[in-house]
């Protein structure tokens, strides 16, 4: 996997300083930024929240096997279709939820939102998915060819699409401007950087859904796209790039803190139940929301009181196209991934066949299954009881990670920490977790700029492939299905977690090898 000579090259102190100067200035000039963490800038030093800093980013694009990159891109549409089909299968999701009801209040509350809207009748039949399927390169030995294995599939708030394409642009600029002048220079022709259209492609998915709404509906008010966000939000510029892309196409887009849904929106008292957004800066101006894009609401911390759940219900029962709907969010539960990926006996049919059209079974099931790593339940089933033995074994547990039904990073328990963590919980709660075999990536070296400091050494890369999908929940028709660019997140090989916003990972881009 490694190039024939050392990569990245060793840098002198002067070279490092010059490269950092270019990266910091380019990043601020092009919005490859985040709000600084309080560990870098204390709140009292920035009381008005005006400061921004370079997002954690690698100094060089990381080597990534071409075959693995193409594998991830080639199955993007198949994964989009799979999770759209799962979101349409209420009975399947009901079975998933019922296994978790007693031990996961958050999943239970989401299901209650669905049941309440179902009783009233869904106003909107179209659903939009902005998905990201995350993979790591797996190479069991130097003699074996590398392949990708899925880490997780994200169905809500799949972030960093706005910054990922900018990271690719940064590394492309450095290949043109700086790398070739290093003492151990790298020529531009040596840096094979694939095009990354994540910003434009994700915005195109939102734009397509907006168009589907406005073509089908005679709107009373000007239509808009509504971004539901956390407040405060450090990763604001990632979201802003998508917003600006929409506005360049003359689509009004507004940001609304998730906690203010009830204060700033209402549902029209009509059979259509249009979602109306009341502009805070001008109370006389009202927009009809065509698409609600959730960048919040993916974890319990966003539902700190009953009004937050009432706000989620208000959105769900409205006529706006949801990205995602509650059912689509539930489809992204780790339990779903476990059910899909748990090994079956030769006499059992793959669960995937439930969701994939018979004409596509042979090719699509194989391509999807090739990306699965072994994942087990921790319930009372035979597979779950066997997994419990592994999880509690002080040696066997070192090859596994324990995951809850959560998004956002920083929630997992790794290796030797698994047995004491499980023993700290009531055994009845174990079934809310899945046990996943750890993927073994080949060694990669890089340097990471984080909060002004350079970290150098071994790194682990995680590839995310974005996809957009619009479907009719009733007819099950897929109206649009597109691959939508990529994300590469890189962390030090001593770090277990990879979330950039959570402070573990960094933005990166692919150097095909």
C-alpha positions as a printed Julia matrix, in Angstrom:
513×3 Matrix{Float64}:
   0.0     0.0     0.0
   2.85    2.4     0.8
   4.56    4.35   -2.04
   8.07    3.28   -3.05
   9.65    6.12   -1.05
   8.82    7.52    2.34
   5.44    9.19    2.43
   4.76   11.66    3.73
   8.32   13.0     3.54
  10.18   14.1     6.65
   9.94   17.87    7.05
  12.48   20.33    8.36
  11.32   22.85   10.93
  11.27   25.55    8.24
   9.25   23.37    5.87
   6.74   22.56    8.57
   6.31   26.24    9.41
   5.83   27.18    5.76
   3.32   24.41    5.15
   1.33   25.28    8.28
   1.19   28.92    7.24
  -0.28   27.96    3.87
  -2.79   25.54    5.41
  -4.02   27.94    8.08
  -4.48   30.87    5.69
  -6.09   28.79    2.92
  -8.44   27.14    5.4
  -9.72   30.41    6.85
 -10.01   31.97    3.39
 -12.08   29.01    2.12
 -14.14   28.14    5.18
 -12.35   24.92    6.15
 -13.0    25.95    9.73
 -14.81   25.28   13.0
 -15.58   27.38   16.04
 -12.65   26.92   18.45
 -13.08   24.55   21.4
 -13.0    26.07   24.88
  -9.71   24.23   25.44
  -8.2    26.54   22.81
 -10.18   29.75   23.38
 -11.97   30.28   26.69
 -15.58   31.46   26.46
 -14.75   34.74   28.2
 -12.09   35.45   25.55
 -14.71   35.18   22.78
 -18.0    36.26   24.4
 -19.66   37.07   21.06
 -18.62   33.87   19.28
 -16.81   35.63   16.42
 -13.71   33.42   16.2
 -13.04   30.5    13.88
 -10.05   28.22   13.52
  -8.76   25.66   11.04
 -10.55   22.34   11.36
  -8.19   19.51   12.42
  -6.67   18.46    9.09
  -3.86   16.31    7.76
  -0.84   18.0     6.2
  -0.89   15.49    3.33
  -3.62   13.39    1.73
  -3.43    9.84    3.08
  -2.65    6.87    0.81
  -5.76    4.79    0.18
  -6.08    1.69   -2.01
  -7.73    2.56   -5.32
  -9.62   -0.75   -5.37
 -11.12   -0.04   -1.93
 -12.14    3.49   -2.86
 -13.83    2.27   -6.03
 -15.49   -0.55   -4.1
 -17.06    1.96   -1.7
 -18.31    4.18   -4.49
 -19.65    1.3    -6.55
 -22.03    0.07   -3.84
 -23.28    3.48   -2.73
 -26.56    3.27   -4.64
 -27.15   -0.3    -3.45
 -26.8     0.86    0.16
 -29.13    3.81   -0.51
 -31.78    1.45   -1.87
 -31.27   -1.01    0.99
 -31.87    1.56    3.72
 -34.77    3.15    1.86
 -36.34   -0.33    1.77
 -35.66   -0.84    5.49
 -37.31    2.51    6.26
 -40.36    1.34    4.29
 -40.61   -1.94    6.22
 -42.54   -0.98    9.34
 -42.92   -4.58   10.51
 -39.18   -5.18   10.4
 -38.47   -1.96   12.3
 -41.18   -2.82   14.81
 -39.36   -6.05   15.59
 -36.09   -4.14   16.05
 -37.71   -1.57   18.32
 -39.51   -4.13   20.45
 -36.17   -5.73   21.31
 -34.94   -2.37   22.6
 -38.06   -0.83   24.17
 -37.26   -1.85   27.73
 -33.63   -0.75   27.66
 -33.49    2.25   25.34
 -35.88    5.09   26.13
 -34.67    7.15   23.19
 -35.53    4.49   20.62
 -38.87    3.96   22.38
 -39.72    7.67   22.18
 -38.85    7.83   18.47
 -41.17    4.89   17.85
 -43.95    6.63   19.76
 -43.61    9.64   17.44
 -44.12    7.32   14.48
 -47.16    5.65   16.07
 -48.83    8.97   16.84
 -48.38   10.23   13.28
 -49.48    6.88   11.84
 -52.7     7.08   13.84
 -53.43   10.53   12.44
 -52.18    9.61    8.98
 -48.93   10.74    7.39
 -49.37   13.93    5.38
 -46.19   13.5     3.33
 -45.38   10.33    1.39
 -41.92   11.34    0.18
 -38.8    10.72    2.28
 -35.3    12.02    1.71
 -32.17   10.27    2.87
 -28.76   11.9     3.05
 -26.71    8.88    4.0
 -23.08    8.14    4.74
 -21.68    4.64    4.8
 -18.4     4.5     6.75
 -15.67    1.97    5.99
 -12.16    1.06    7.01
  -9.62   -0.82    4.95
  -9.21   -4.38    6.23
  -6.08   -6.36    5.45
  -5.75   -9.49    7.57
  -2.14  -10.04    6.45
   0.37   -8.37    4.07
  -0.18  -11.22    1.61
  -3.93  -10.62    1.33
  -5.48   -7.95   -0.85
  -7.08   -5.06    1.07
 -10.84   -4.71    1.1
 -13.28   -2.37    2.86
 -15.41   -3.32    5.84
 -18.35   -1.23    7.01
 -18.01    0.53   10.36
 -21.54    1.97   10.39
 -24.29    3.43    8.24
 -25.53    6.92    9.1
 -29.12    7.9     8.3
 -29.32   11.2    10.21
 -27.05   14.26   10.41
 -24.31   12.64    8.29
 -21.87   15.49    8.74
 -18.76   16.96    7.09
 -20.0    16.9     3.51
 -19.51   20.66    3.39
 -15.93   20.49    4.67
 -14.83   17.3     2.93
 -14.79   18.75   -0.58
 -12.9    21.76    0.81
 -10.29   19.42    2.32
  -9.79   17.81   -1.07
  -9.41   21.29   -2.57
  -6.84   22.18    0.09
  -4.68   19.15   -0.66
  -5.01   19.78   -4.39
  -3.82   23.36   -3.82
  -0.88   22.17   -1.71
   0.09   19.72   -4.46
   0.22   22.67   -6.85
   1.87   25.19   -4.53
   3.96   23.65   -1.73
   4.7    19.92   -1.95
   6.99   20.14   -4.97
   9.29   22.65   -3.24
  10.04   20.45   -0.24
  13.54   19.03    0.12
  12.02   15.62   -0.61
   9.55   17.12   -3.03
   6.37   15.49   -4.27
   5.4    16.35   -7.82
   1.79   17.14   -8.58
   1.6    14.13  -10.9
   2.43   11.87   -7.94
  -0.61   12.98   -5.93
  -3.61   11.19   -7.43
  -6.55   13.01   -5.82
 -10.04   11.92   -6.92
 -12.66   14.59   -7.44
 -14.85   15.15   -4.41
 -18.22   16.81   -4.99
 -19.71   16.17   -1.55
 -20.9    19.75   -1.02
 -22.49   20.11   -4.43
 -23.93   16.57   -4.48
 -25.5    16.67   -1.01
 -26.99   20.08   -1.78
 -28.28   18.62   -5.06
 -30.13   15.96   -3.07
 -31.79   18.65   -0.97
 -32.53   20.65   -4.11
 -34.13   17.63   -5.82
 -36.44   17.05   -2.84
 -37.3    20.76   -2.77
 -38.2    20.56   -6.46
 -40.34   17.45   -5.91
 -42.28   19.28   -3.19
 -42.81   22.51   -5.13
 -43.87   20.64   -8.27
 -46.45   18.6    -6.36
 -47.81   21.34   -4.1
 -49.46   24.67   -4.76
 -47.76   26.62   -1.98
 -49.49   29.5    -0.22
 -46.17   30.95    0.96
 -42.69   31.0    -0.52
 -41.13   27.53   -0.04
 -37.84   27.0     1.8
 -35.42   24.41    3.17
 -35.1    24.39    6.96
 -31.88   23.23    8.66
 -32.58   22.02   12.21
 -29.37   22.54   14.16
 -27.85   22.34   17.6
 -27.08   25.53   19.49
 -24.31   26.35   20.01
 -22.81   24.56   17.01
 -19.02   24.38   16.57
 -19.3    22.67   13.19
 -21.36   25.49   11.71
 -19.27   26.08    8.57
 -19.74   22.53    7.38
 -23.48   23.22    7.38
 -23.13   26.72    5.95
 -21.41   25.44    2.79
 -24.53   23.38    2.01
 -26.77   26.33    2.79
 -24.76   28.63    0.52
 -24.9    26.07   -2.28
 -28.71   26.07   -2.05
 -28.91   29.83   -1.96
 -26.75   30.08   -5.08
 -29.56   28.15   -6.8
 -32.1    30.67   -5.44
 -33.5    28.29   -2.82
 -34.2    30.0     0.52
 -32.51   28.07    3.36
 -32.75   28.91    7.04
 -31.18   27.62   10.25
 -33.39   26.86   13.22
 -32.14   25.6    16.59
 -33.87   22.32   17.37
 -34.96   23.7    20.74
 -36.95   26.48   18.98
 -39.11   24.31   16.7
 -42.33   25.02   18.6
 -41.58   28.73   18.89
 -40.73   29.3    15.22
 -42.86   26.81   13.29
 -46.53   25.93   13.11
 -48.64   23.41   11.23
 -51.37   24.82    9.03
 -54.91   23.79    9.99
 -55.53   22.22    6.6
 -55.77   18.64    5.32
 -52.22   19.03    3.94
 -50.79   20.16    7.3
 -48.17   22.43    5.73
 -45.22   23.29    7.98
 -44.88   27.06    8.29
 -41.67   28.79    9.34
 -42.01   32.22   10.96
 -38.92   34.3    10.28
 -37.48   35.52   13.63
 -36.14   38.75   12.13
 -39.47   39.63   10.48
 -42.55   38.2    12.17
 -44.76   39.14    9.21
 -42.75   36.92    6.84
 -43.84   33.27    6.65
 -42.31   30.47    4.57
 -43.72   27.05    3.73
 -41.13   24.42    4.55
 -40.56   22.04    1.65
 -37.69   20.09    3.24
 -36.57   19.74    6.86
 -32.9    18.75    7.08
 -31.96   17.38   10.51
 -28.47   18.27   11.73
 -29.74   17.8    15.29
 -32.15   15.43   16.98
 -29.97   12.35   16.56
 -29.3    11.75   20.27
 -31.04   12.01   23.66
 -29.12   15.17   24.55
 -31.24   17.1    22.01
 -34.45   16.05   23.79
 -33.89   17.54   27.23
 -37.58   18.25   27.86
 -41.05   17.35   26.65
 -41.25   20.35   24.33
 -38.38   18.92   22.27
 -40.39   15.73   21.66
 -43.46   17.83   20.83
 -41.32   19.7    18.34
 -40.18   16.46   16.71
 -43.8    15.29   16.51
 -44.81   18.6    14.95
 -42.22   18.2    12.22
 -43.1    14.55   11.61
 -46.85   15.09   11.23
 -46.38   18.0     8.85
 -46.34   17.93    5.05
 -42.65   18.87    4.81
 -40.31   16.25    3.34
 -38.22   15.01    6.24
 -34.5    14.25    5.97
 -34.75   11.89    7.73
 -38.19   10.75    8.8
 -38.42    8.99   12.16
 -38.59    5.6    10.41
 -35.47    6.41    8.4
 -33.68    7.46   11.58
 -34.66    4.18   13.22
 -33.35    2.3    10.2
 -29.9     3.61   11.14
 -29.93    1.94   14.57
 -26.87   -0.22   15.25
 -29.24   -3.12   15.9
 -30.3    -3.0    12.25
 -26.68   -3.18   11.14
 -26.16   -6.13   13.48
 -29.19   -8.02   12.13
 -27.97   -7.48    8.57
 -24.4    -8.54    9.3
 -24.71  -11.36   11.85
 -23.46  -14.55   10.14
 -26.21  -17.01    9.19
 -26.07  -20.75    8.69
 -26.01  -22.27    5.21
 -29.67  -23.24    5.55
 -30.82  -19.69    6.33
 -31.64  -17.05    3.74
 -29.72  -13.79    4.03
 -31.9   -11.11    5.62
 -30.78   -8.79    2.81
 -33.03  -10.66    0.41
 -36.02   -9.23    2.26
 -35.09   -5.73    1.09
 -33.51   -6.22   -2.33
 -35.48   -6.82   -5.52
 -35.25  -10.48   -6.63
 -33.73   -9.48   -9.97
 -30.77   -7.91   -8.17
 -30.24  -10.45   -5.38
 -27.24  -12.31   -6.78
 -25.07   -9.27   -7.48
 -26.21   -6.8    -4.83
 -26.36   -9.2    -1.88
 -22.81  -10.35   -2.6
 -21.44   -6.8    -3.01
 -23.07   -5.67    0.23
 -22.14   -8.77    2.22
 -18.52   -8.34    1.13
 -18.4    -5.13    3.2
 -19.84   -6.67    6.39
 -17.66   -7.43    9.37
 -18.92   -9.86   12.0
 -21.43   -8.2    14.32
 -23.28   -9.96   17.11
 -26.21   -9.18   19.41
 -25.87   -9.3    23.18
 -29.37  -10.68   23.73
 -30.61  -14.13   24.8
 -30.39  -15.69   21.34
 -27.75  -18.4    20.68
 -25.62  -15.83   18.82
 -26.11  -13.34   21.66
 -25.13  -15.82   24.38
 -21.99  -16.72   22.43
 -21.19  -13.02   22.01
 -21.54  -12.47   25.76
 -18.88  -15.09   26.35
 -16.56  -13.28   23.95
 -17.31   -9.87   25.47
 -16.55  -11.06   28.99
 -13.42  -13.02   28.08
 -10.36  -10.94   28.97
  -8.45  -12.15   25.89
 -11.14  -12.6    23.23
 -12.66   -9.17   23.94
  -9.48   -7.51   22.64
 -10.67   -8.08   19.08
 -14.0    -6.29   19.51
 -15.77   -2.97   20.03
 -19.05   -2.52   21.94
 -21.52   -0.07   20.37
 -24.79    1.44   21.67
 -27.71    2.61   19.46
 -26.25    6.11   19.14
 -24.86    8.54   16.55
 -22.3    11.28   16.96
 -19.07    9.54   18.05
 -17.52    9.02   21.45
 -20.05    6.41   22.59
 -18.16    3.17   22.0
 -16.26    0.86   24.36
 -13.17   -0.94   23.09
 -11.22   -4.1    23.74
 -10.21   -4.67   27.36
 -12.61   -2.0    28.61
 -15.6    -4.09   27.49
 -15.82   -6.63   30.38
 -15.76   -4.07   33.23
 -18.15   -1.81   31.33
 -20.69   -4.59   30.84
 -20.38   -5.68   34.46
 -21.23   -2.11   35.51
 -24.6    -2.38   33.75
 -27.67   -4.42   34.63
 -27.59   -7.56   32.48
 -31.04   -6.67   31.17
 -29.48   -3.63   29.43
 -26.86   -5.59   27.52
 -29.19   -6.27   24.6
 -29.17   -2.56   23.74
 -25.55   -3.0    22.57
 -23.93   -4.79   19.65
 -20.52   -6.47   19.62
 -18.5    -5.78   16.48
 -15.27   -7.4    15.36
 -12.52   -4.8    15.1
 -11.26   -4.09   11.58
  -7.49   -4.37   10.97
  -6.28   -1.55    8.71
  -2.8    -1.54    7.13
  -0.27    0.92    8.62
  -0.35    4.51    7.32
   1.74    7.51    8.36
   0.71   11.17    8.31
   0.79   14.46   10.19
  -2.24   16.2    11.68
  -2.66   19.9    12.44
  -4.89   20.23   15.5
  -5.37   23.47   17.44
  -2.04   24.83   16.2
  -0.01   21.72   17.07
   1.31   19.05   14.71
   0.83   15.39   15.6
   3.02   12.96   13.69
   2.94    9.18   13.48
   0.78    6.22   12.57
  -2.81    6.97   11.6
  -6.03    5.1    10.85
  -8.28    6.3     8.03
 -12.05    5.92    7.78
 -13.75    6.42    4.42
 -17.31    7.69    4.29
 -19.28    7.52    1.05
 -22.25    9.89    0.88
 -25.46    9.09   -0.9
 -28.77   10.84   -1.49
 -32.05    9.06   -2.04
 -35.64   10.24   -2.45
 -38.45    7.68   -2.33
 -42.19    7.32   -1.94
 -42.92    5.61    1.36
 -46.3     4.3     0.12
 -45.54    3.1    -3.4
 -41.91    2.24   -2.53
 -40.79    3.94   -5.73
 -37.21    5.22   -5.7
 -37.42    8.63   -7.35
 -33.76    9.61   -7.1
 -30.67    7.63   -6.04
 -27.2     9.15   -6.28
 -23.7     8.68   -4.91
 -22.71   12.03   -3.38
 -18.97   12.32   -2.78
 -16.77   11.14    0.04
 -15.28   11.92    3.43
 -11.94   10.71    4.75
 -11.45   11.04    8.51
  -8.08   10.23   10.01
  -7.03    9.74   13.61
  -3.87    8.74   15.43
  -3.53    4.97   15.58
  -3.62    5.14   19.39
  -7.09    6.73   19.36
 -10.17    4.51   19.48
 -12.71    7.18   18.43
 -12.78    9.06   15.14
 -15.21   11.98   15.52
 -13.73   15.25   14.21
 -16.19   17.52   16.03
 -15.78   15.39   19.16
 -12.04   16.1    19.1
 -10.71   12.69   18.08
 -10.26   12.71   14.3
  -9.19   15.06   11.54
 -10.28   15.9     8.01
  -8.3    14.19    5.28
  -8.54   13.35    1.6
  -7.7    10.33   -0.49
  -4.43    9.82   -2.34
  -5.15    6.84   -4.56
  -2.43    4.17   -4.59
